[in-house]
Amino acid sequence: MAILAEGLDALKVRTRTVIEVAQIFETNGYLQAIQLVFIDGLSLALTVWTDWRLVAELRSQVEMPDHLWPADAMTRSVIIQITGPVSEVVSNQNQVGELVEVRFTVGNRQMLVGSFAGDLTTE
């Protein structure tokens, strides 16, 4: 598995078609990542790093991000109702220019993924 792009460059996914959106949880239910899977086999993983910024990685395959460890302690759950082309990606940065929030429009639905006080949040 290769990381193709990180940060704001990883968010250049407009017009790609999403076939599934998944949430990745620790066994205790703590949300660790959101993963958008595209029809061409790429995936976009969004997680919160230790400095509370949102990390975006465009990956060459649909696999558990390697920094989520141990992998066997994670559970991946698909949100099947969010599919279609990405028509809009709007990112927000904090005062020092770090990524903290991304709003996606996928098909006719909007999805917000962000970092708040070190936790990954979704709407």
PDB file of C-alpha atoms in Angstrom:
ATOM      1  CA  MET A   1       0.000   0.000   0.000  1.00  0.00           C
ATOM      2  CA  ALA A   2       1.320   3.408  -0.928  1.00  0.00           C
ATOM      3  CA  ILE A   3       0.349   6.874   0.232  1.00  0.00           C
ATOM      4  CA  LEU A   4      -0.227   8.889  -2.937  1.00  0.00           C
ATOM      5  CA  ALA A   5      -0.887  12.282  -1.334  1.00  0.00           C
ATOM      6  CA  GLU A   6      -1.160  13.802   2.134  1.00  0.00           C
ATOM      7  CA  GLY A   7      -2.791  16.854   3.679  1.00  0.00           C
ATOM      8  CA  LEU A   8      -4.543  19.294   1.369  1.00  0.00           C
ATOM      9  CA  ASP A   9      -3.182  17.509  -1.723  1.00  0.00           C
ATOM     10  CA  ALA A  10      -4.992  14.338  -0.613  1.00  0.00           C
ATOM     11  CA  LEU A  11      -8.278  16.250  -0.722  1.00  0.00           C
ATOM     12  CA  LYS A  12      -8.126  16.717  -4.500  1.00  0.00           C
ATOM     13  CA  VAL A  13     -10.819  14.076  -4.955  1.00  0.00           C
ATOM     14  CA  ARG A  14     -13.494  16.190  -6.618  1.00  0.00           C
ATOM     15  CA  THR A  15     -15.297  14.221  -9.379  1.00  0.00           C
ATOM     16  CA  ARG A  16     -14.112  10.830  -8.044  1.00  0.00           C
ATOM     17  CA  THR A  17     -16.950   8.414  -7.363  1.00  0.00           C
ATOM     18  CA  VAL A  18     -17.379   7.163  -3.794  1.00  0.00           C
ATOM     19  CA  ILE A  19     -18.626   3.587  -3.520  1.00  0.00           C
ATOM     20  CA  GLU A  20     -18.542   3.369   0.268  1.00  0.00           C
ATOM     21  CA  VAL A  21     -17.740   5.358   3.370  1.00  0.00           C
ATOM     22  CA  ALA A  22     -16.473   3.491   6.415  1.00  0.00           C
ATOM     23  CA  GLN A  23     -15.859   4.331  10.041  1.00  0.00           C
ATOM     24  CA  ILE A  24     -12.945   2.689  11.837  1.00  0.00           C
ATOM     25  CA  PHE A  25     -13.363   2.203  15.589  1.00  0.00           C
ATOM     26  CA  GLU A  26     -11.236   0.883  18.431  1.00  0.00           C
ATOM     27  CA  THR A  27     -12.801  -2.066  20.266  1.00  0.00           C
ATOM     28  CA  ASN A  28     -13.973   0.351  22.985  1.00  0.00           C
ATOM     29  CA  GLY A  29     -16.039   2.268  20.397  1.00  0.00           C
ATOM     30  CA  TYR A  30     -13.664   5.244  20.022  1.00  0.00           C
ATOM     31  CA  LEU A  31     -13.783   6.588  16.441  1.00  0.00           C
ATOM     32  CA  GLN A  32     -10.289   6.530  14.902  1.00  0.00           C
ATOM     33  CA  ALA A  33     -10.819   7.165  11.175  1.00  0.00           C
ATOM     34  CA  ILE A  34     -13.225   7.836   8.342  1.00  0.00           C
ATOM     35  CA  GLN A  35     -12.411   6.191   5.032  1.00  0.00           C
ATOM     36  CA  LEU A  36     -13.880   7.122   1.647  1.00  0.00           C
ATOM     37  CA  VAL A  37     -13.456   4.354  -0.908  1.00  0.00           C
ATOM     38  CA  PHE A  38     -13.466   5.288  -4.588  1.00  0.00           C
ATOM     39  CA  ILE A  39     -14.568   3.237  -7.574  1.00  0.00           C
ATOM     40  CA  ASP A  40     -10.982   3.119  -8.917  1.00  0.00           C
ATOM     41  CA  GLY A  41      -9.679   1.322  -5.795  1.00  0.00           C
ATOM     42  CA  LEU A  42      -8.140   4.357  -4.072  1.00  0.00           C
ATOM     43  CA  SER A  43      -9.187   5.392  -0.588  1.00  0.00           C
ATOM     44  CA  LEU A  44      -9.037   8.598   1.429  1.00  0.00           C
ATOM     45  CA  ALA A  45      -8.371   8.086   5.144  1.00  0.00           C
ATOM     46  CA  LEU A  46      -9.059  10.910   7.616  1.00  0.00           C
ATOM     47  CA  THR A  47      -7.724  10.661  11.171  1.00  0.00           C
ATOM     48  CA  VAL A  48      -6.698  12.966  14.014  1.00  0.00           C
ATOM     49  CA  TRP A  49      -2.991  13.165  14.783  1.00  0.00           C
ATOM     50  CA  THR A  50      -1.479  13.633  18.242  1.00  0.00           C
ATOM     51  CA  ASP A  51      -1.293  17.418  17.760  1.00  0.00           C
ATOM     52  CA  TRP A  52      -5.082  17.504  17.156  1.00  0.00           C
ATOM     53  CA  ARG A  53      -4.831  18.296  13.443  1.00  0.00           C
ATOM     54  CA  LEU A  54      -6.819  16.356  10.901  1.00  0.00           C
ATOM     55  CA  VAL A  55      -4.667  14.081   8.739  1.00  0.00           C
ATOM     56  CA  ALA A  56      -5.811  13.211   5.205  1.00  0.00           C
ATOM     57  CA  GLU A  57      -4.092  10.456   3.223  1.00  0.00           C
ATOM     58  CA  LEU A  58      -5.000   9.350  -0.293  1.00  0.00           C
ATOM     59  CA  ARG A  59      -3.985   5.696  -0.473  1.00  0.00           C
ATOM     60  CA  SER A  60      -3.467   3.280  -3.335  1.00  0.00           C
ATOM     61  CA  GLN A  61      -5.587   0.527  -1.777  1.00  0.00           C
ATOM     62  CA  VAL A  62      -8.510   0.027   0.550  1.00  0.00           C
ATOM     63  CA  GLU A  63      -6.754  -1.146   3.701  1.00  0.00           C
ATOM     64  CA  MET A  64      -6.665  -0.181   7.342  1.00  0.00           C
ATOM     65  CA  PRO A  65      -4.307   2.811   7.673  1.00  0.00           C
ATOM     66  CA  ASP A  66      -1.018   1.439   9.036  1.00  0.00           C
ATOM     67  CA  HIS A  67      -0.764   4.006  11.832  1.00  0.00           C
ATOM     68  CA  LEU A  68      -3.935   2.571  13.432  1.00  0.00           C
ATOM     69  CA  TRP A  69      -2.317  -0.010  15.627  1.00  0.00           C
ATOM     70  CA  PRO A  70      -2.794  -2.738  16.496  1.00  0.00           C
ATOM     71  CA  ALA A  71      -4.897  -3.427  13.403  1.00  0.00           C
ATOM     72  CA  ASP A  72      -6.686  -6.369  15.043  1.00  0.00           C
ATOM     73  CA  ALA A  73      -7.997  -3.977  17.721  1.00  0.00           C
ATOM     74  CA  MET A  74      -9.850  -1.926  15.073  1.00  0.00           C
ATOM     75  CA  THR A  75     -13.295  -2.523  13.608  1.00  0.00           C
ATOM     76  CA  ARG A  76     -14.321  -1.199  10.202  1.00  0.00           C
ATOM     77  CA  SER A  77     -18.020  -0.432   9.672  1.00  0.00           C
ATOM     78  CA  VAL A  78     -19.438   0.671   6.304  1.00  0.00           C
ATOM     79  CA  ILE A  79     -21.928   3.543   6.029  1.00  0.00           C
ATOM     80  CA  ILE A  80     -23.687   2.377   2.872  1.00  0.00           C
ATOM     81  CA  GLN A  81     -26.075   5.283   2.358  1.00  0.00           C
ATOM     82  CA  ILE A  82     -23.337   7.715   1.243  1.00  0.00           C
ATOM     83  CA  THR A  83     -22.317   6.992  -2.373  1.00  0.00           C
ATOM     84  CA  GLY A  84     -21.888   8.941  -5.606  1.00  0.00           C
ATOM     85  CA  PRO A  85     -19.572  11.486  -7.181  1.00  0.00           C
ATOM     86  CA  VAL A  86     -17.715  14.000  -5.012  1.00  0.00           C
ATOM     87  CA  SER A  87     -18.980  17.378  -6.215  1.00  0.00           C
ATOM     88  CA  GLU A  88     -17.445  19.588  -3.539  1.00  0.00           C
ATOM     89  CA  VAL A  89     -14.590  19.492  -1.019  1.00  0.00           C
ATOM     90  CA  VAL A  90     -14.227  22.432   1.380  1.00  0.00           C
ATOM     91  CA  SER A  91     -11.382  22.377   3.896  1.00  0.00           C
ATOM     92  CA  ASN A  92     -10.851  24.583   6.941  1.00  0.00           C
ATOM     93  CA  GLN A  93      -7.538  25.270   8.651  1.00  0.00           C
ATOM     94  CA  ASN A  94      -6.739  26.559  12.121  1.00  0.00           C
ATOM     95  CA  GLN A  95      -4.787  29.773  12.852  1.00  0.00           C
ATOM     96  CA  VAL A  96      -1.441  28.145  11.980  1.00  0.00           C
ATOM     97  CA  GLY A  97      -2.652  26.627   8.707  1.00  0.00           C
ATOM     98  CA  GLU A  98      -3.220  23.041   9.866  1.00  0.00           C
ATOM     99  CA  LEU A  99      -6.152  21.073   8.494  1.00  0.00           C
ATOM    100  CA  VAL A 100      -8.928  20.724  11.090  1.00  0.00           C
ATOM    101  CA  GLU A 101     -12.139  20.145   9.108  1.00  0.00           C
ATOM    102  CA  VAL A 102     -13.359  18.968   5.704  1.00  0.00           C
ATOM    103  CA  ARG A 103     -16.865  19.112   4.255  1.00  0.00           C
ATOM    104  CA  PHE A 104     -17.591  16.736   1.379  1.00  0.00           C
ATOM    105  CA  THR A 105     -20.609  16.747  -0.887  1.00  0.00           C
ATOM    106  CA  VAL A 106     -21.058  13.179  -2.149  1.00  0.00           C
ATOM    107  CA  GLY A 107     -24.010  12.619  -4.441  1.00  0.00           C
ATOM    108  CA  ASN A 108     -26.754  14.695  -2.857  1.00  0.00           C
ATOM    109  CA  ARG A 109     -25.464  14.408   0.725  1.00  0.00           C
ATOM    110  CA  GLN A 110     -22.995  16.401   2.780  1.00  0.00           C
ATOM    111  CA  MET A 111     -20.534  14.935   5.230  1.00  0.00           C
ATOM    112  CA  LEU A 112     -18.381  16.876   7.697  1.00  0.00           C
ATOM    113  CA  VAL A 113     -15.227  15.321   9.173  1.00  0.00           C
ATOM    114  CA  GLY A 114     -13.198  17.260  11.686  1.00  0.00           C
ATOM    115  CA  SER A 115     -10.897  17.363  14.663  1.00  0.00           C
ATOM    116  CA  PHE A 116     -12.229  18.781  17.915  1.00  0.00           C
ATOM    117  CA  ALA A 117     -10.117  18.676  21.096  1.00  0.00           C
ATOM    118  CA  GLY A 118      -8.201  15.669  19.774  1.00  0.00           C
ATOM    119  CA  ASP A 119     -11.276  13.663  18.771  1.00  0.00           C
ATOM    120  CA  LEU A 120     -12.460  12.803  15.273  1.00  0.00           C
ATOM    121  CA  THR A 121     -15.944  14.189  14.664  1.00  0.00           C
ATOM    122  CA  THR A 122     -18.464  13.529  11.885  1.00  0.00           C
ATOM    123  CA  GLU A 123     -21.806  14.971  10.849  1.00  0.00           C
TER     124      GLU A 123
END
